[in-house]
Coordinates of C-alpha atoms in Angstrom, one line a residue:
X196 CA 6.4 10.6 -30.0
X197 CA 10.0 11.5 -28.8
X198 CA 11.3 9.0 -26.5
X199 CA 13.2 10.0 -23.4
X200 CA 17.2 9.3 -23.9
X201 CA 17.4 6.8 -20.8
X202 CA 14.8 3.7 -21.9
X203 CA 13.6 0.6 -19.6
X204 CA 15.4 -2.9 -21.3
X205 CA 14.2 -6.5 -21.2
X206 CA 15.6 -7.2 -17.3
X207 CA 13.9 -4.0 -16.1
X208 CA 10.9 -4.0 -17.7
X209 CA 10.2 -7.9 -16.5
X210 CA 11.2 -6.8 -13.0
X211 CA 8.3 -4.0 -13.1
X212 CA 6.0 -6.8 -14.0
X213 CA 7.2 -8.8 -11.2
X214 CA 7.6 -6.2 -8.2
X215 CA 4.7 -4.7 -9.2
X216 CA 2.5 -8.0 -9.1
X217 CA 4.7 -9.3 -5.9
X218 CA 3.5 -6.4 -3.4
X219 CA 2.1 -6.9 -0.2
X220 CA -0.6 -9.3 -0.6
X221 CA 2.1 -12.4 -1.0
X222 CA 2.6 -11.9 2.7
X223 CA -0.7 -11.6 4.4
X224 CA -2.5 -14.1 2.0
X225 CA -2.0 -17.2 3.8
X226 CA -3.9 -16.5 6.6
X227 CA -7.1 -15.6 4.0
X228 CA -6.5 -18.7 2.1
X229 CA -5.7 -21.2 6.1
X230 CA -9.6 -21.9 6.1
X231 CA -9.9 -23.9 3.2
X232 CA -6.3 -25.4 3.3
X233 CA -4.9 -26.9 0.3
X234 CA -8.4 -27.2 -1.6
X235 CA -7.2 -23.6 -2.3
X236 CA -4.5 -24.9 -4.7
X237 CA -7.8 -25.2 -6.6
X238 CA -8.3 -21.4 -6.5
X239 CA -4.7 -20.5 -7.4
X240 CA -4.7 -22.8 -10.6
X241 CA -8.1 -20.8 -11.8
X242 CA -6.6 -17.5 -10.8
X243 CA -3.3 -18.2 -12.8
X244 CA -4.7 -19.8 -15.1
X245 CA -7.0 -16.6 -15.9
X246 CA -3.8 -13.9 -15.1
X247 CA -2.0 -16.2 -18.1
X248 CA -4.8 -15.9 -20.6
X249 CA -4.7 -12.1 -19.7
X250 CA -1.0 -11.7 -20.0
X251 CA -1.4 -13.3 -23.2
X252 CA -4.1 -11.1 -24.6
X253 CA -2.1 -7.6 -23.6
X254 CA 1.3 -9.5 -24.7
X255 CA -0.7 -9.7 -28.5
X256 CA -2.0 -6.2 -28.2
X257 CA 1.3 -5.1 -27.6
X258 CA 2.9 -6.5 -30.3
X259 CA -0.2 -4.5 -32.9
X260 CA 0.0 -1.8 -31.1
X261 CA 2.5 0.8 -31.2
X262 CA 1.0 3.6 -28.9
X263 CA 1.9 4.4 -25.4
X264 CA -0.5 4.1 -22.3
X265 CA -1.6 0.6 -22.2
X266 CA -5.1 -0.4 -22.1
X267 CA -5.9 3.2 -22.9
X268 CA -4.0 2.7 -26.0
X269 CA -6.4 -0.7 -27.0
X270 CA -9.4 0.6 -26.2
X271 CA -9.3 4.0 -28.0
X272 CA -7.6 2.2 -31.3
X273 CA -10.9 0.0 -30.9
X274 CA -13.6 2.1 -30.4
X275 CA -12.9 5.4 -30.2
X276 CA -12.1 8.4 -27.8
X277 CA -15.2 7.7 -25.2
X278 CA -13.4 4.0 -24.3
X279 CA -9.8 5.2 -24.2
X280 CA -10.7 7.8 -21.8
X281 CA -12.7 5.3 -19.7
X282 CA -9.7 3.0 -19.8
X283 CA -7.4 6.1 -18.5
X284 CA -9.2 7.2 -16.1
X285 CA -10.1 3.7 -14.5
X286 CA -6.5 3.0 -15.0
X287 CA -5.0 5.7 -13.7
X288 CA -7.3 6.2 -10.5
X289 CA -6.7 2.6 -9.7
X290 CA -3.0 3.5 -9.6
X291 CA -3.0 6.0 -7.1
X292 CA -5.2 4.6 -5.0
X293 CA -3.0 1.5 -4.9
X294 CA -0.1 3.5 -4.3
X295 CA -1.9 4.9 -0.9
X296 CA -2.5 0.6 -0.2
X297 CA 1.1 -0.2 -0.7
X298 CA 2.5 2.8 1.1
X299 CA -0.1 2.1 4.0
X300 CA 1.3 -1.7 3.2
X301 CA 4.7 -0.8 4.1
X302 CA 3.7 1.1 7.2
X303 CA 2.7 -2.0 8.9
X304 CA 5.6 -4.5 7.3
X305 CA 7.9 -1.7 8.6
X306 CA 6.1 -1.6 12.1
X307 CA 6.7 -5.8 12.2
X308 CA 10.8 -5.3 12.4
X309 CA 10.5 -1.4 14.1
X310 CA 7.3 -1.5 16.4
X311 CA 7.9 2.4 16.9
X312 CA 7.0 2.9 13.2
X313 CA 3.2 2.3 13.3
X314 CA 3.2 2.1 17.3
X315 CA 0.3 4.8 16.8
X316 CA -2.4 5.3 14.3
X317 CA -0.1 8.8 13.0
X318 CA 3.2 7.4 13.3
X319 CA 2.0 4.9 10.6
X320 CA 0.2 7.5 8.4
X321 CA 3.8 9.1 8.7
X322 CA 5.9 6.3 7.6
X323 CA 3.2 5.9 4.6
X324 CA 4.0 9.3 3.2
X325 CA 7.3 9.2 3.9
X326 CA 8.1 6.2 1.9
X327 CA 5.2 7.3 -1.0
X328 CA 7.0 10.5 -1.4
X329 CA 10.6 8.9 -1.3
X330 CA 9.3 6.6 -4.8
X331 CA 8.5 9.8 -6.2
X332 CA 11.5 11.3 -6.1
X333 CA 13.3 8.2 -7.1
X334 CA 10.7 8.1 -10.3
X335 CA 11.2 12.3 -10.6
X336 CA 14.7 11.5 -10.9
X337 CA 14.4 9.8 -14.6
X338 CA 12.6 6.3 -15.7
X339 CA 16.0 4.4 -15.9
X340 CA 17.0 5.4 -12.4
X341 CA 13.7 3.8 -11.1
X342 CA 14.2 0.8 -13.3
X343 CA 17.2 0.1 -11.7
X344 CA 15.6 0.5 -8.2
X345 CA 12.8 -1.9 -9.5
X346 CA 15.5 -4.4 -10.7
X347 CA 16.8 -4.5 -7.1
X348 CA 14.4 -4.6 -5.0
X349 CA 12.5 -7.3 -7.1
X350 CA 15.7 -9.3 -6.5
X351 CA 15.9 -9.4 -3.3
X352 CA 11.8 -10.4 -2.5
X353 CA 12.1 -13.0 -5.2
X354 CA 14.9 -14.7 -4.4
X355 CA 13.7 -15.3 -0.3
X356 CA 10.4 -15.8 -1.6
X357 CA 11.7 -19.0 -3.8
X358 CA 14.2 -20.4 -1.3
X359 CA 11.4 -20.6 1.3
X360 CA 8.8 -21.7 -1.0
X361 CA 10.7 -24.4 -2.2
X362 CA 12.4 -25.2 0.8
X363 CA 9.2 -24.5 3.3
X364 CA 7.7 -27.7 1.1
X365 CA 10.8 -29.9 1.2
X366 CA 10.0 -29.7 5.0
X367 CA 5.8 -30.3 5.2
X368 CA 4.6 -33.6 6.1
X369 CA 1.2 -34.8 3.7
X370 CA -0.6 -34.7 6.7
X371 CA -0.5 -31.0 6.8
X372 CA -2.7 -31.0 3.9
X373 CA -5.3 -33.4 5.3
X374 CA -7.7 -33.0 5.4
X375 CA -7.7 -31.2 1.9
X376 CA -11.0 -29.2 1.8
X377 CA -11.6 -28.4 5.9
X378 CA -13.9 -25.9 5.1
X379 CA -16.3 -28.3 4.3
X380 CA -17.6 -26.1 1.9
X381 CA -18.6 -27.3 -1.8
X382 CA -15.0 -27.3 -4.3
X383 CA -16.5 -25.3 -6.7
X384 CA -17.8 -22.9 -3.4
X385 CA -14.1 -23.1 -2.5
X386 CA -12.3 -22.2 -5.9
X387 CA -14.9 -19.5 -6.6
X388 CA -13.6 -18.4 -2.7
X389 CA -10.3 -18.4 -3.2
X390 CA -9.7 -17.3 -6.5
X391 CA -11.4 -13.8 -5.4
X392 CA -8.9 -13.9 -2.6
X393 CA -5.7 -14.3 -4.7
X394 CA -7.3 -11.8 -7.6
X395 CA -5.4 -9.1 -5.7
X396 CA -2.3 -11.2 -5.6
X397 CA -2.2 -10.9 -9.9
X398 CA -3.0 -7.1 -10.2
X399 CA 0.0 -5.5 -12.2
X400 CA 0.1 -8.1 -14.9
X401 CA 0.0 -5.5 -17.2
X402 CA 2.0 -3.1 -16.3
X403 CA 4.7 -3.8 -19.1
X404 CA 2.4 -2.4 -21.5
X405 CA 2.2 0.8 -20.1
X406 CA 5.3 3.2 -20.2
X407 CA 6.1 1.3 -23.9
X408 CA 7.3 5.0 -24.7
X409 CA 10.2 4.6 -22.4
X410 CA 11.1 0.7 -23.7
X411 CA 13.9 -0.1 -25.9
X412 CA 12.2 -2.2 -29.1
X413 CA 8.6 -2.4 -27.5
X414 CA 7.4 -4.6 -29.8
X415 CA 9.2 -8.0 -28.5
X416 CA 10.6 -6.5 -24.8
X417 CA 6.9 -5.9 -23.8
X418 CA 5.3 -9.2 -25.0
X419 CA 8.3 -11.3 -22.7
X420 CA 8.3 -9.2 -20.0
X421 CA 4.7 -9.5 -19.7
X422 CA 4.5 -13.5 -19.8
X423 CA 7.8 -14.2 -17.8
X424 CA 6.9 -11.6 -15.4
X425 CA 3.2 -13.0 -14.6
X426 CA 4.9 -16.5 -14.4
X427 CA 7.5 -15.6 -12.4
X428 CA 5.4 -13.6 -9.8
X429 CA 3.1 -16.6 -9.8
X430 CA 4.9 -19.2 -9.3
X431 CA 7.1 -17.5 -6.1
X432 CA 3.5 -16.4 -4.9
X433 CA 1.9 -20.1 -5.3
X434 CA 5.0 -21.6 -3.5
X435 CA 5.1 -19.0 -0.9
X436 CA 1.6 -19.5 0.3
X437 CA 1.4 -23.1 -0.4
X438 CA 4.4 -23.7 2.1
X439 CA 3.1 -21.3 4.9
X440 CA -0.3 -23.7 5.0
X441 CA 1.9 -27.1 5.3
X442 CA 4.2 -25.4 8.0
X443 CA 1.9 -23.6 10.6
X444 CA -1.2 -25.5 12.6
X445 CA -4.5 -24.5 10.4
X446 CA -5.3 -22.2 13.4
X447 CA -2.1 -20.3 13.5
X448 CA -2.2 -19.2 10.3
X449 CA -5.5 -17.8 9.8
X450 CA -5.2 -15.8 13.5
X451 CA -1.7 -14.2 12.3
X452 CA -1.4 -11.3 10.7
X453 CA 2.1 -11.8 9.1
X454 CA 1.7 -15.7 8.6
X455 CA 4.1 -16.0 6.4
X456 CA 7.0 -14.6 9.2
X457 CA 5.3 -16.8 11.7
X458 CA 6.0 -19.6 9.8
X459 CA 9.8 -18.6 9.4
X460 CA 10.3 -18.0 12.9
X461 CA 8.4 -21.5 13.8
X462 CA 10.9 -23.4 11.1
X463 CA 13.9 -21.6 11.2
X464 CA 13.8 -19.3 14.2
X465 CA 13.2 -16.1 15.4
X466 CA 15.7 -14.6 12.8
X467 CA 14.1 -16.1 10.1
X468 CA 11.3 -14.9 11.1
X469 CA 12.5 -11.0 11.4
X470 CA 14.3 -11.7 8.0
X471 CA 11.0 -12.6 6.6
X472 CA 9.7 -9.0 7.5
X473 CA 12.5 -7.2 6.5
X474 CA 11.6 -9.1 3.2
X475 CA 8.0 -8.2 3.0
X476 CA 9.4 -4.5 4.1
X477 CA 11.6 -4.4 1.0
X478 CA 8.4 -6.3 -1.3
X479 CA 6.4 -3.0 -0.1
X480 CA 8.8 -0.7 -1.6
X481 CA 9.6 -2.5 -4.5
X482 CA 6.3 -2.5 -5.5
X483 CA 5.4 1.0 -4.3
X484 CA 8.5 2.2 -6.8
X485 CA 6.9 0.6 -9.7
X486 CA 3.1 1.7 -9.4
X487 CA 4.4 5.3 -8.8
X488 CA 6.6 4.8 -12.5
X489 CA 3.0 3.9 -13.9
X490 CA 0.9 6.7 -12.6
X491 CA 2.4 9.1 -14.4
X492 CA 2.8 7.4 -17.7
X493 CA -1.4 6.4 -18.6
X494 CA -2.6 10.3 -17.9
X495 CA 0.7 11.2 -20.0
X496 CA -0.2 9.3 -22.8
X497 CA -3.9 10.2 -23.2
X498 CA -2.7 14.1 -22.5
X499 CA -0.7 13.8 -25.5
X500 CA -4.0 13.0 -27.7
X501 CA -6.0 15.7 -25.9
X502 CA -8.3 13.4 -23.6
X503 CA -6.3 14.5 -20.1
X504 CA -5.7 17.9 -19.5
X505 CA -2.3 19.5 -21.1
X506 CA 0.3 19.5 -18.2
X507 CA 0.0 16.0 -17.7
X508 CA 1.6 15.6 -21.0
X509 CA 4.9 18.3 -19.8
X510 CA 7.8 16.3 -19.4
X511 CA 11.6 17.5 -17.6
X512 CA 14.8 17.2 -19.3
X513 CA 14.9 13.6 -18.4
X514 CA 11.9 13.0 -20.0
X515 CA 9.6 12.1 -16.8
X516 CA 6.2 13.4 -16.9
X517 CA 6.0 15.3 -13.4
X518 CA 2.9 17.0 -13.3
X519 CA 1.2 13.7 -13.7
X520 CA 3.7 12.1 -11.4
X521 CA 3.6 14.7 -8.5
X522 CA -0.6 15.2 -8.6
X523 CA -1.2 11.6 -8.2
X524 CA 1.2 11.2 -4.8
X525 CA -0.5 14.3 -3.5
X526 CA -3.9 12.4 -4.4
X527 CA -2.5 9.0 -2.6
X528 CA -1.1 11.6 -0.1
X529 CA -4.7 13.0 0.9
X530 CA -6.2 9.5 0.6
X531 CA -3.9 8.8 3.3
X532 CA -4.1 11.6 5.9
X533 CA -7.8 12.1 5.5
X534 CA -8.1 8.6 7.3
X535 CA -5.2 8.7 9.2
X536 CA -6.8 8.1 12.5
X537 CA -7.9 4.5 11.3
X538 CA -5.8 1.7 12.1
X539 CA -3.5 0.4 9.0
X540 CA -5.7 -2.5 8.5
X541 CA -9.2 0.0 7.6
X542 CA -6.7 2.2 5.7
X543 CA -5.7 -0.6 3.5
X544 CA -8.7 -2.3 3.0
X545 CA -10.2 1.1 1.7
X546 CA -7.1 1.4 -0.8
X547 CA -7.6 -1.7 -1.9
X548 CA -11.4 -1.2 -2.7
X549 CA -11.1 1.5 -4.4
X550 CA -8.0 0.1 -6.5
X551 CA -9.6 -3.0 -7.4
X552 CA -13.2 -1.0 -8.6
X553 CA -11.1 0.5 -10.9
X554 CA -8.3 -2.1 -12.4
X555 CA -10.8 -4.7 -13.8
X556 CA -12.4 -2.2 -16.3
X557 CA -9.3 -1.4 -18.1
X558 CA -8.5 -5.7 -18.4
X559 CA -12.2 -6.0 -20.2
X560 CA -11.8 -3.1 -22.6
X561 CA -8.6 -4.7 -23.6
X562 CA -9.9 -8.1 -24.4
X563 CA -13.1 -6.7 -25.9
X564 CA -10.1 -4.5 -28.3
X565 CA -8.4 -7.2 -28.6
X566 CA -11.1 -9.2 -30.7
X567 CA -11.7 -6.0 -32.7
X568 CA -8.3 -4.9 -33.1
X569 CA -7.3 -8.6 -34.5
X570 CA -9.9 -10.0 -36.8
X571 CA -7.9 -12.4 -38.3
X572 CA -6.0 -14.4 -35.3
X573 CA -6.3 -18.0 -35.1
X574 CA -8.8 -20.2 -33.6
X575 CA -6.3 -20.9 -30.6
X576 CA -6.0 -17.2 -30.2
X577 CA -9.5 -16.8 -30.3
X578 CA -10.3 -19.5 -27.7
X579 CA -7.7 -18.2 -24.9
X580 CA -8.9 -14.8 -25.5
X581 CA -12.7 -16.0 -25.2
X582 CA -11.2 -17.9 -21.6
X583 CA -10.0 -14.6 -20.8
X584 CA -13.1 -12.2 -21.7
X585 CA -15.0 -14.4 -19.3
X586 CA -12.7 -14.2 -16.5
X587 CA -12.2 -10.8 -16.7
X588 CA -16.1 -10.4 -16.4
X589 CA -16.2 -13.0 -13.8
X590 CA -13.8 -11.3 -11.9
X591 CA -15.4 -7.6 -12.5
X592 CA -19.1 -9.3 -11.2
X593 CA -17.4 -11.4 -8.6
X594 CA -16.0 -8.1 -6.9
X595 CA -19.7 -7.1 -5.2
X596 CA -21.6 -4.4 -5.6
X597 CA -19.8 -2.3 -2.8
X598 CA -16.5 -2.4 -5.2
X599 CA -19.0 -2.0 -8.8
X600 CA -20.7 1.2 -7.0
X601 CA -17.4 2.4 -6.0
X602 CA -16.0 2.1 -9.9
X603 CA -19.3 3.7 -11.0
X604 CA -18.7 6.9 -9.0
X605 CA -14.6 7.0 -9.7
X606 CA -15.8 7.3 -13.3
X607 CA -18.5 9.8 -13.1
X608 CA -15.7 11.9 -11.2
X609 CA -14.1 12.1 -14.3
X610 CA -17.1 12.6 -16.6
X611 CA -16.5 16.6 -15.9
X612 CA -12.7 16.0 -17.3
X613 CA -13.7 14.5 -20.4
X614 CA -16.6 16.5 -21.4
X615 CA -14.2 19.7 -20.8
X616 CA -11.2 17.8 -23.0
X617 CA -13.7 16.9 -25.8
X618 CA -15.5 20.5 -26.1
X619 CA -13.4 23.1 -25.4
X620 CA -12.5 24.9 -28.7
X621 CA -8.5 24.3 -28.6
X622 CA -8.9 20.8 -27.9
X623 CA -6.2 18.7 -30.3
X624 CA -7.0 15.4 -31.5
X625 CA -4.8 13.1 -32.3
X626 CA -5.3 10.0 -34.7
X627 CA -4.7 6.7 -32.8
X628 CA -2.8 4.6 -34.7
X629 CA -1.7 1.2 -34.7

């Protein structure tokens, strides 16, 4: 493959890892997580712990693996053309349909610091596409120019997210963790509870292993952008929520709908507290700018071994792959309008189903590769990824069958694509190869 002229270094790649794990969910998690106070500590070790094992697993894969596209990559190395289209499509539809959740995301961040932004139903379906289509022409423009966005704007969420972490628990008493399970609820009940809740908080620990075309020295960028990243995005994340529990009254936080800026302006003042929008503002578009990088590099990849249709594999002179690019905003675009008389809130939760049908798929076919791909790892290696086989499938069954008939039809839409890909007679094959 020839590799675009502008490539994605260590400090970028890692801050795609980060913005694109540290979205919007950071800032509306608290008030999910209030009702069981901080037995949900217990949730967020079992989620991180089970992010870790996976970020491990895809940073090994990435070092054995050469190819571009991710989990598509794995899982058609492993077992053959059927998987790695499975893993594409899954992948690729969960990244549009993401995209259309963050962009509705920042609507309603943008409408906490400008009420006039989302002060209607359309005005907020606006400011979605507005900001959707301003990542894509920030991506069309080249990879490095949107790794250098990324780098930014993951600055400047991380950093506030930290300071008020660590400050926010310098300033909790113990008694705003008593009592510790108020749910009343069974612990295991509890971390089973709130490790589905923070599951959306960890989505986009792989997305260093996607555009590995565009990465300068794959092989050991990808693998320490992927580990720092994860640990990075979940330790500001843990810290973040943790504190907004210990600083608002357990019925304050689960009634708010930006907890986190409620607890700012309760500390600090009604400053802090528009600050701390303006940040979760800013956390919306940093993320928004990485997803859109990905969505056109997984159909770009398998287009290039004759599994997506040909355009998606055209590239510009700066190497970005635009028909892939510009077809899946328009697809986030329609998901958007088509329910634009829905409040934000509907809107998102609808994104977010559909994102998170697709997502988990991809994570299990690259464990399952994994144990093929490497026959010969160590017994460490073999327990962790065991630990994170079962998670993934915990987390796949623990999404309800809502989210599991939801993935079923995304993937029978594209049974039509890759029965066309696979049988027409000018259909090139390429070799994977590791």
């Amino acid at each position: 493959m020839k590799a675009p002229a502008r490539l994605l270094g260590p400090w970028m790649l890692t801050a795609l890892v980060v913005g694109n794990i540290i979205g919007s969910g950071v800032f509306v998690l608290p008030a999910a997580l209030a009702p069981f106070g901080a037995a949900s500590l217990l949730g967020w070790a079992f989620t991180m712990g089970g992010a870790l094992l996976l970020a491990l697993v895809h940073a090994w894969l990435s070092q054995m693996v050469a190819n571009h596209g991710g989990a598509y990559a794995y899982a058609r190395l492993a077992f053959g053309d059927s998987a790695g289209f499975v893993a594409a499509w899954s992948y690729w539809t969960c990244v549009w349909t993401a995209n259309a959740a963050i962009a509705v995301a920042f609507a309603g961040s943008l409408g906490a610091i400008w009420p006039a932004a989302n002060a209607t139903p359309w005005r907020g379906t606006a400011a979605a596409l507005g900001v959707l289509w301003l990542c894509t022409a920030i991506n069309a423009a080249g990879v490095r120019e949107a790794g250098r966005m990324q780098l930014v704007t993951t600055a400047l969420k991380v950093i506030p997210l930290l300071v008020f972490g660590v400050c926010g628990l310098a300033l909790v008493h113990g008694a705003a963790y008593r009592p510790f399970n108020p749910s009343g609820q069974a612990l295991t009940s509890v971390t089973t509870a709130t490790a589905a809740l923070t599951l959306w908080a960890f989505l986009g620990l792989e997305a260093a292993t996607v555009p590995t075309g565009v990465v300068r020295d794959p092989q050991r960028t990808v693998p320490r952008a992927t580990v720092a990243g994860m640990l990075i995005a979940g330790v500001a994340t843990m810290l973040a929520c943790t504190a907004v529990i210990g600083l608002l009254p357990h019925g304050a936080a689960q009634a708010s709908a930006a907890p986190m800026a409620a607890a700012a302006a309760q500390t600090w003042g009604p400053a802090a507290g528009w600050a701390m929008g303006l940040v979760a503002t800013v956390s919306c578009l940093g993320a928004l700018n990485g997803w859109v990088l990905l969505q056109g590099q997984t159909p770009y990849a398998a287009a290039q071994d004759g599994l997506f249709p040909a355009p998606f594999a055209r590239t510009d002179a700066r190497g970005t792959p635009w028909f892939g690019l510009l077809l899946s905003s328009v697809l986030a675009s329609v998901l958007i309008a088509a329910n634009g008389s829905k409040s934000l809130v509907a809107l998102f939760t609808l994104s977010i189903l559909l994102s998170t049908a697709a997502t988990l798929l991809p994570y299990v076919l690259s464990v399952l590769a994994w144990w093929r791909i490497d026959r010969g790892a160590s017994v460490a290696r073999r327990t962790a990824a065991a630990l994170a086989l079962a998670y993934s499938l915990w987390a796949l069954i623990g999404t309800g069958a809502e989210a599991l008939l939801w993935g079923g039809v995304l993937l029978l839409l594209g049974l039509p694509v890759f029965l066309w890909q696979r049988y027409r007679p000018a259909a090139r094959r390429v070799s994977p190869e590791r």
